[in-house]
Tab-separated table of C-alpha atoms in Angstrom:
chain	number	residue	atom	x	y	z
A	1	MET	CA	0.000	0.000	0.000
A	2	SER	CA	1.374	3.378	-0.963
A	3	ARG	CA	2.207	5.749	1.865
A	4	LYS	CA	2.529	8.818	-0.361
A	5	LEU	CA	-0.462	10.630	1.122
A	6	GLU	CA	0.760	9.990	4.672
A	7	LEU	CA	4.113	11.563	3.798
A	8	ILE	CA	2.481	14.633	2.266
A	9	VAL	CA	0.278	15.105	5.339
A	10	LEU	CA	3.302	14.660	7.605
A	11	ALA	CA	5.167	17.334	5.611
A	12	ILE	CA	2.249	19.756	5.974
A	13	LEU	CA	2.091	19.091	9.733
A	14	LEU	CA	5.845	19.692	10.041
A	15	ILE	CA	5.522	23.023	8.210
A	16	PHE	CA	2.730	23.902	10.615
A	17	VAL	CA	4.885	23.056	13.642
A	18	ALA	CA	7.815	25.038	12.183
A	19	GLN	CA	5.498	27.993	11.692
A	20	PHE	CA	4.372	27.726	15.321
A	21	ILE	CA	7.935	27.570	16.643
A	22	TYR	CA	8.952	30.524	14.470
A	23	VAL	CA	6.002	32.730	15.460
A	24	SER	CA	6.167	31.882	19.143
A	25	SER	CA	9.916	32.513	19.366
A	26	THR	CA	10.067	35.720	17.320
A	27	THR	CA	6.967	37.482	18.646
A	28	ASP	CA	5.460	37.745	22.090
A	29	ALA	CA	2.210	36.178	20.900
A	30	GLU	CA	-0.195	35.400	23.716
A	31	TYR	CA	-2.116	32.716	21.848
A	32	GLY	CA	-5.482	33.680	23.234
A	33	GLY	CA	-8.632	32.392	21.575
A	34	ALA	CA	-9.633	34.085	18.315
A	35	ASP	CA	-13.252	33.558	19.400
A	36	ASP	CA	-12.813	36.102	22.200
A	37	LYS	CA	-11.164	38.809	20.125
A	38	PRO	CA	-14.286	40.155	18.386
A	39	GLU	CA	-15.412	41.347	21.808
A	40	GLY	CA	-12.779	44.084	21.644
A	41	VAL	CA	-13.619	44.976	18.043
A	42	ILE	CA	-17.327	45.196	18.854
A	43	GLU	CA	-16.534	47.520	21.732
A	44	GLU	CA	-14.388	49.661	19.466
A	45	ILE	CA	-17.032	49.870	16.716
A	46	THR	CA	-19.970	50.590	19.006
A	47	GLY	CA	-17.964	52.798	21.338
A	48	GLY	CA	-18.578	50.435	24.234
A	49	THR	CA	-22.351	50.888	24.132
A	50	TYR	CA	-23.178	47.276	23.288
A	51	LYS	CA	-24.107	45.070	26.212
A	52	PRO	CA	-24.319	41.306	25.575
A	53	ILE	CA	-27.952	40.223	25.558
A	54	ALA	CA	-27.295	36.929	27.347
A	55	GLU	CA	-24.767	35.146	29.507
A	56	PRO	CA	-23.736	31.490	29.181
A	57	ILE	CA	-25.905	29.303	31.425
A	58	TRP	CA	-22.840	27.559	32.804
A	59	GLU	CA	-19.151	28.243	32.429
A	60	PRO	CA	-16.303	25.869	33.241
A	61	PRO	CA	-15.132	26.978	36.702
A	62	SER	CA	-11.468	27.092	35.649
A	63	GLY	CA	-9.118	26.775	32.693
A	64	GLU	CA	-8.148	23.293	33.870
A	65	ILE	CA	-11.717	22.078	33.821
A	66	GLU	CA	-12.222	23.663	30.428
A	67	SER	CA	-9.190	21.731	29.116
A	68	LEU	CA	-10.638	18.579	30.644
A	69	LEU	CA	-13.886	19.015	28.761
A	70	PHE	CA	-12.085	19.790	25.506
A	71	ALA	CA	-9.900	16.699	25.977
A	72	LEU	CA	-13.001	14.657	26.704
A	73	GLN	CA	-14.591	15.917	23.498
A	74	ALA	CA	-11.520	14.970	21.468
A	75	ALA	CA	-11.224	11.589	23.185
A	76	ILE	CA	-14.840	10.635	22.515
A	77	GLY	CA	-14.478	11.553	18.846
A	78	ALA	CA	-11.127	9.838	18.411
A	79	SER	CA	-12.373	6.616	20.061
A	80	ILE	CA	-15.314	6.417	17.674
A	81	ILE	CA	-13.104	6.973	14.626
A	82	GLY	CA	-10.489	4.493	15.854
A	83	TYR	CA	-13.076	1.863	16.755
A	84	PHE	CA	-14.813	1.799	13.391
A	85	LEU	CA	-11.716	2.106	11.225
A	86	GLY	CA	-10.035	-0.625	13.276
A	87	TYR	CA	-13.113	-2.837	13.147
A	88	TYR	CA	-13.412	-2.702	9.377
A	89	ARG	CA	-9.697	-3.009	8.827
A	90	ALA	CA	-9.562	-6.212	10.857
A	91	LYS	CA	-12.730	-7.473	9.197
A	92	ASN	CA	-11.309	-6.902	5.721
A	93	ASN	CA	-8.085	-8.637	6.771
A	94	TYR	CA	-9.804	-11.749	8.094
A	95	GLU	CA	-12.047	-11.955	5.070
A	96	LYS	CA	-9.018	-11.895	2.838
A	97	LYS	CA	-7.353	-14.623	4.893
A	98	LEU	CA	-10.419	-16.825	5.155
A	99	GLY	CA	-11.351	-16.213	1.543
A	100	PHE	CA	-15.022	-15.397	2.035
A	101	LYS	CA	-17.113	-12.378	2.766
A	102	THR	CA	-19.153	-11.918	5.884
A	103	GLY	CA	-21.704	-9.252	6.619
A	104	SER	CA	-24.483	-7.534	4.779
A	105	LYS	CA	-25.869	-8.162	1.338
A	106	THR	CA	-24.517	-4.899	-0.022
A	107	GLU	CA	-20.982	-5.805	1.002
A	108	LYS	CA	-21.156	-9.032	-0.989
A	109	GLN	CA	-22.333	-7.315	-4.133
A	110	SER	CA	-19.614	-4.760	-4.521
A	111	LEU	CA	-15.889	-5.377	-4.700
B	1	MET	CA	-15.593	30.675	14.714
B	2	HIS	CA	-18.034	30.692	17.574
B	3	ILE	CA	-19.870	33.911	18.121
B	4	MET	CA	-20.020	34.177	21.883
B	5	GLU	CA	-23.199	33.993	23.926
B	6	GLY	CA	-24.982	37.344	23.902
B	7	TYR	CA	-22.755	38.949	21.295
B	8	LEU	CA	-25.405	39.277	18.609
B	9	PRO	CA	-28.330	41.682	18.949
B	10	ALA	CA	-31.649	39.852	19.349
B	11	ILE	CA	-32.843	40.671	15.849
B	12	TRP	CA	-29.808	38.959	14.277
B	13	CYS	CA	-30.163	35.944	16.576
B	14	ILE	CA	-33.665	35.521	15.211
B	15	VAL	CA	-32.615	36.051	11.588
B	16	TRP	CA	-29.978	33.288	11.747
B	17	PHE	CA	-32.322	30.900	13.548
B	18	VAL	CA	-34.933	31.464	10.853
B	19	VAL	CA	-32.352	30.682	8.163
B	20	SER	CA	-30.820	27.672	9.929
B	21	ILE	CA	-33.817	25.825	11.361
B	22	PRO	CA	-35.310	24.726	8.003
B	23	VAL	CA	-31.952	23.357	6.847
B	24	VAL	CA	-31.391	21.398	10.072
B	25	ALA	CA	-34.988	20.137	9.954
B	26	TYR	CA	-34.508	18.980	6.367
B	27	GLY	CA	-31.252	17.339	7.470
B	28	VAL	CA	-33.032	15.428	10.246
B	29	TYR	CA	-35.646	14.261	7.730
B	30	LYS	CA	-32.968	13.136	5.247
B	31	LEU	CA	-31.006	11.447	8.003
B	32	ASN	CA	-34.023	9.458	9.172
B	33	LYS	CA	-34.766	8.346	5.634
B	34	LEU	CA	-31.174	7.340	4.973
B	35	VAL	CA	-30.814	5.376	8.204
B	36	LYS	CA	-34.087	3.539	7.539
B	37	GLU	CA	-33.057	2.570	4.020
B	38	GLU	CA	-29.523	1.522	4.799
B	39	ARG	CA	-28.476	0.807	8.366
B	40	GLY	CA	-24.974	0.086	7.138
B	41	ILE	CA	-24.239	3.791	6.883
B	42	LEU	CA	-24.343	4.259	10.659
B	43	PRO	CA	-20.611	3.571	11.185
B	44	VAL	CA	-19.622	6.034	8.454
B	45	LEU	CA	-22.050	8.574	9.864
B	46	ALA	CA	-20.510	8.082	13.313
B	47	VAL	CA	-17.018	8.578	11.924
B	48	ALA	CA	-18.007	11.766	10.076
B	49	GLY	CA	-19.685	13.128	13.204
B	50	ALA	CA	-16.777	12.125	15.427
B	51	PHE	CA	-14.370	13.884	13.077
B	52	ILE	CA	-16.266	17.159	13.583
B	53	PHE	CA	-16.206	16.464	17.318
B	54	VAL	CA	-12.434	15.961	17.379
B	55	LEU	CA	-11.409	18.770	15.073
B	56	SER	CA	-13.604	21.414	16.628
B	57	SER	CA	-12.085	20.621	20.017
B	58	LEU	CA	-8.536	21.251	18.827
B	59	LYS	CA	-7.493	24.789	19.568
B	60	MET	CA	-4.479	25.309	17.408
B	61	PRO	CA	-1.992	28.186	17.501
B	62	SER	CA	-1.753	30.247	14.343
B	63	VAL	CA	0.457	32.805	12.604
B	64	THR	CA	-1.457	35.710	14.060
B	65	GLY	CA	-0.549	34.713	17.597
B	66	SER	CA	-4.032	33.617	18.508
B	67	CYS	CA	-5.675	30.218	18.607
B	68	SER	CA	-8.597	28.902	16.672
B	69	HIS	CA	-9.974	25.522	15.748
B	70	PRO	CA	-10.781	23.642	12.541
B	71	THR	CA	-14.363	22.630	11.795
B	72	GLY	CA	-14.048	19.101	10.413
B	73	THR	CA	-17.232	19.408	8.382
B	74	GLY	CA	-15.679	18.662	4.975
B	75	ILE	CA	-15.858	14.856	5.223
B	76	GLY	CA	-19.506	14.880	6.271
B	77	ALA	CA	-20.392	17.291	3.488
B	78	ILE	CA	-18.698	15.149	0.841
B	79	ILE	CA	-20.290	11.879	1.958
B	80	PHE	CA	-23.703	12.957	3.253
B	81	GLY	CA	-24.266	16.421	1.772
B	82	PRO	CA	-24.685	19.757	3.564
B	83	ALA	CA	-28.093	19.149	5.207
B	84	ILE	CA	-27.061	16.087	7.235
B	85	THR	CA	-23.748	17.762	8.080
B	86	ALA	CA	-25.749	20.668	9.497
B	87	VAL	CA	-27.369	18.226	11.933
B	88	LEU	CA	-23.994	16.814	13.002
B	89	SER	CA	-22.580	20.332	13.471
B	90	THR	CA	-25.576	21.385	15.536
B	91	ILE	CA	-24.925	18.540	17.980
B	92	VAL	CA	-21.284	19.603	18.387
B	93	LEU	CA	-22.215	23.278	18.762
B	94	ILE	CA	-24.782	22.493	21.453
B	95	TYR	CA	-22.180	20.463	23.379
B	96	GLN	CA	-19.727	23.358	23.233
B	97	ALA	CA	-22.326	25.973	24.132
B	98	LEU	CA	-23.630	24.026	27.131
B	99	PHE	CA	-20.457	22.537	28.612
B	100	LEU	CA	-17.686	24.845	27.475
B	101	ALA	CA	-19.377	28.251	27.206
B	102	HIS	CA	-18.009	28.418	23.656
B	103	GLY	CA	-20.547	29.870	21.323
B	104	GLY	CA	-23.974	30.186	22.861
B	105	LEU	CA	-27.609	29.241	22.673
B	106	THR	CA	-28.724	32.683	21.473
B	107	THR	CA	-26.006	32.665	18.794
B	108	LEU	CA	-26.575	28.990	17.924
B	109	GLY	CA	-28.466	29.871	14.750
B	110	ALA	CA	-25.612	32.056	13.497
B	111	ASN	CA	-22.979	29.471	14.416
B	112	VAL	CA	-24.919	26.651	12.757
B	113	PHE	CA	-25.296	28.787	9.634
B	114	SER	CA	-21.547	29.429	9.302
B	115	MET	CA	-20.154	26.070	10.434
B	116	GLY	CA	-22.967	23.676	9.620
B	117	ILE	CA	-24.469	25.143	6.466
B	118	VAL	CA	-22.291	27.468	4.379
B	119	GLY	CA	-18.979	25.681	5.077
B	120	PRO	CA	-20.400	22.284	4.062
B	121	ILE	CA	-22.156	23.762	1.002
B	122	VAL	CA	-18.844	25.216	-0.197
B	123	ALA	CA	-17.059	21.912	0.479
B	124	TYR	CA	-19.780	19.972	-1.343
B	125	LEU	CA	-19.716	22.240	-4.413
B	126	ILE	CA	-15.927	22.104	-4.633
B	127	TYR	CA	-16.047	18.320	-4.371
B	128	LYS	CA	-18.609	18.048	-7.179
B	129	THR	CA	-16.726	20.507	-9.393
B	130	GLY	CA	-13.406	18.811	-8.735
B	131	MET	CA	-14.815	15.384	-9.590
B	132	LYS	CA	-16.190	16.746	-12.874
B	133	ALA	CA	-12.811	18.269	-13.660
B	134	LYS	CA	-11.217	14.886	-12.863
B	135	LEU	CA	-8.549	16.274	-10.548
B	136	ASN	CA	-6.570	13.986	-8.267
B	137	PHE	CA	-9.086	12.571	-5.799
B	138	TYR	CA	-7.249	13.393	-2.593
B	139	LEU	CA	-6.454	16.867	-3.875
B	140	ILE	CA	-10.194	17.413	-4.316
B	141	VAL	CA	-10.904	16.293	-0.744
B	142	PHE	CA	-8.119	18.566	0.479
B	143	LEU	CA	-9.473	21.585	-1.423
B	144	ALA	CA	-13.057	20.922	-0.363
B	145	ALA	CA	-12.196	20.632	3.338
B	146	THR	CA	-9.766	23.564	3.320
B	147	LEU	CA	-12.041	26.005	1.511
B	148	GLY	CA	-15.123	24.797	3.394
B	149	ASP	CA	-13.366	25.523	6.677
B	150	TRP	CA	-12.254	28.909	5.442
B	151	ALA	CA	-15.723	29.801	4.176
B	152	THR	CA	-17.068	29.157	7.672
B	153	TYR	CA	-14.858	31.890	9.072
B	154	ILE	CA	-15.678	34.326	6.287
B	155	VAL	CA	-19.356	33.826	7.077
B	156	THR	CA	-18.747	34.370	10.806
B	157	SER	CA	-17.018	37.647	9.957
B	158	THR	CA	-19.942	38.622	7.749
B	159	GLU	CA	-22.446	37.822	10.480
B	160	LEU	CA	-20.576	40.007	12.954
B	161	ALA	CA	-20.109	42.825	10.447
B	162	LEU	CA	-23.832	42.810	9.617
B	163	ALA	CA	-24.697	43.059	13.293
B	164	PHE	CA	-22.041	45.660	14.068
B	165	PRO	CA	-21.500	47.860	11.011
B	166	ALA	CA	-19.243	50.846	11.556
B	167	GLY	CA	-21.844	53.501	10.797
B	168	ASP	CA	-24.761	53.083	8.432
B	169	ILE	CA	-25.147	49.521	7.171
B	170	LEU	CA	-26.697	50.697	3.903
B	171	THR	CA	-23.625	52.680	2.975
B	172	PHE	CA	-21.365	49.822	2.088
B	173	GLY	CA	-18.401	51.502	3.754
B	174	GLY	CA	-19.996	50.844	7.141
B	175	PHE	CA	-20.318	47.146	6.511
B	176	PHE	CA	-16.938	46.685	4.877
B	177	SER	CA	-14.931	48.564	7.447
B	178	SER	CA	-16.317	46.254	10.153
B	179	PHE	CA	-16.016	43.223	7.907
B	180	SER	CA	-12.326	43.851	7.302
B	181	LYS	CA	-11.714	44.041	11.051
B	182	PHE	CA	-13.439	40.734	11.763
B	183	VAL	CA	-11.874	39.040	8.748
B	184	ALA	CA	-8.472	40.153	9.998
B	185	ILE	CA	-9.140	38.220	13.199
B	186	PHE	CA	-10.803	35.121	11.816
B	187	ALA	CA	-9.839	34.487	8.218
B	188	ILE	CA	-6.127	35.133	8.553
B	189	THR	CA	-5.830	33.073	11.728
B	190	GLN	CA	-7.634	30.324	9.900
B	191	VAL	CA	-5.431	29.998	6.798
B	192	PRO	CA	-2.829	27.592	8.252
B	193	LEU	CA	-5.463	25.742	10.267
B	194	ALA	CA	-7.648	25.240	7.210
B	195	ILE	CA	-4.679	23.777	5.327
B	196	VAL	CA	-3.982	21.317	8.153
B	197	GLU	CA	-7.658	20.413	8.255
B	198	GLY	CA	-7.673	19.754	4.515
B	199	ALA	CA	-4.634	17.479	4.777
B	200	VAL	CA	-6.028	15.472	7.698
B	201	SER	CA	-9.414	15.178	5.970
B	202	ALA	CA	-7.786	13.738	2.850
B	203	LEU	CA	-5.992	11.180	5.013
B	204	LEU	CA	-9.154	10.165	6.867
B	205	PHE	CA	-10.924	9.807	3.534
B	206	LYS	CA	-8.246	7.380	2.412
B	207	TYR	CA	-8.945	5.211	5.458
B	208	ILE	CA	-12.704	5.392	5.004
B	209	ILE	CA	-12.242	4.214	1.423
B	210	GLN	CA	-10.151	1.316	2.637
B	211	ALA	CA	-12.655	0.393	5.327
B	212	LYS	CA	-16.066	0.970	3.742
B	213	SER	CA	-15.677	1.780	0.064
B	214	ASP	CA	-18.729	-0.330	-0.814
B	215	LEU	CA	-20.964	2.141	0.986
B	216	LEU	CA	-19.405	5.155	-0.720
B	217	VAL	CA	-20.034	3.530	-4.088
B	218	GLU	CA	-23.595	2.719	-3.135
B	219	MET	CA	-24.235	6.279	-2.005
B	220	LYS	CA	-22.757	7.522	-5.299
B	221	VAL	CA	-20.087	9.543	-3.520
B	222	ILE	CA	-17.428	7.941	-5.641
B	223	GLY	CA	-17.472	5.551	-8.606
B	224	GLU	CA	-16.274	1.971	-8.396
B	225	PRO	CA	-13.455	2.268	-10.985
B	226	LEU	CA	-11.952	5.133	-8.982
B	227	VAL	CA	-12.211	3.131	-5.750
B	228	ARG	CA	-10.297	0.285	-7.351
B	229	LYS	CA	-7.655	2.695	-8.565
B	230	LEU	CA	-7.320	4.384	-5.159
B	231	ARG	CA	-7.057	1.052	-3.368
B	232	GLY	CA	-4.480	-0.194	-5.859
B	233	LEU	CA	-6.662	-3.083	-7.043
B	234	PRO	CA	-6.739	-4.324	-10.631
B	235	ALA	CA	-9.529	-2.590	-12.583
């Protein structure tokens, strides 16, 4: 199986990391969230007259807990992706070894 | 790309809900129909949804010295179309609004419109155009995911500029001067992140093709000869 695409993606990720190292070592970037920045722009445009019409119902009590919930989100997603890709990979492997197809009607028809 | 809770005037909250709700409702209808007809798509649907879940949780540093996150909607848009992707995005946005105070319930309509509707529509159109033009398959997926992600942030900037024009909204200067400020925050931050998203999406698509290509053929996402070529099988 060709690994060409993997290498290209790896190269792009390395360029991204290099970019991060360059920016973070040459500037004093704070790396705050871009989502929060419009707040300042809105204040500037409206001259500080705009008051938010609602507050979040619940906010994570600290940055640590926020990271926890973000990590949880990523972990749930990654487990689902890993589970299904792994399941079908193993299934395809065994079918090749055993020489017959298991599973649904549609799987037998194609390929 | 989340517009924070409370940061859109009520009238604009309503406008974006009115635009988004029919699309999400149509997506729910399509999703129900699809799942009834072919239960085999559930794993692929789960993977597409999980990809949005993972990518939108990754806050990545960018050239502008601030952090933002990819959207991950490209894969869903290519396989299931924009309407079903809007449903998947809505689920993720509700999670983030409720548990992380990112985005909000009042701004949900606006956030669904940018991330769940326009981004996927752009990705879908680029995919269709690219397939007609017979470009390299993974290049098409890359372009669709990258530009779909980027479109999301352009739309977010537009939504904010419409709500907060510098001066009179009907004189275009008012709109554009605000728009350029928001685009400077969002779109430029997003360029490197969108490229990374495109690359990772292309890679995931390769693995989906290896795992469940029969379903993609059946759903007419991709033709069988191309699948054989991509998997390195004899034609």
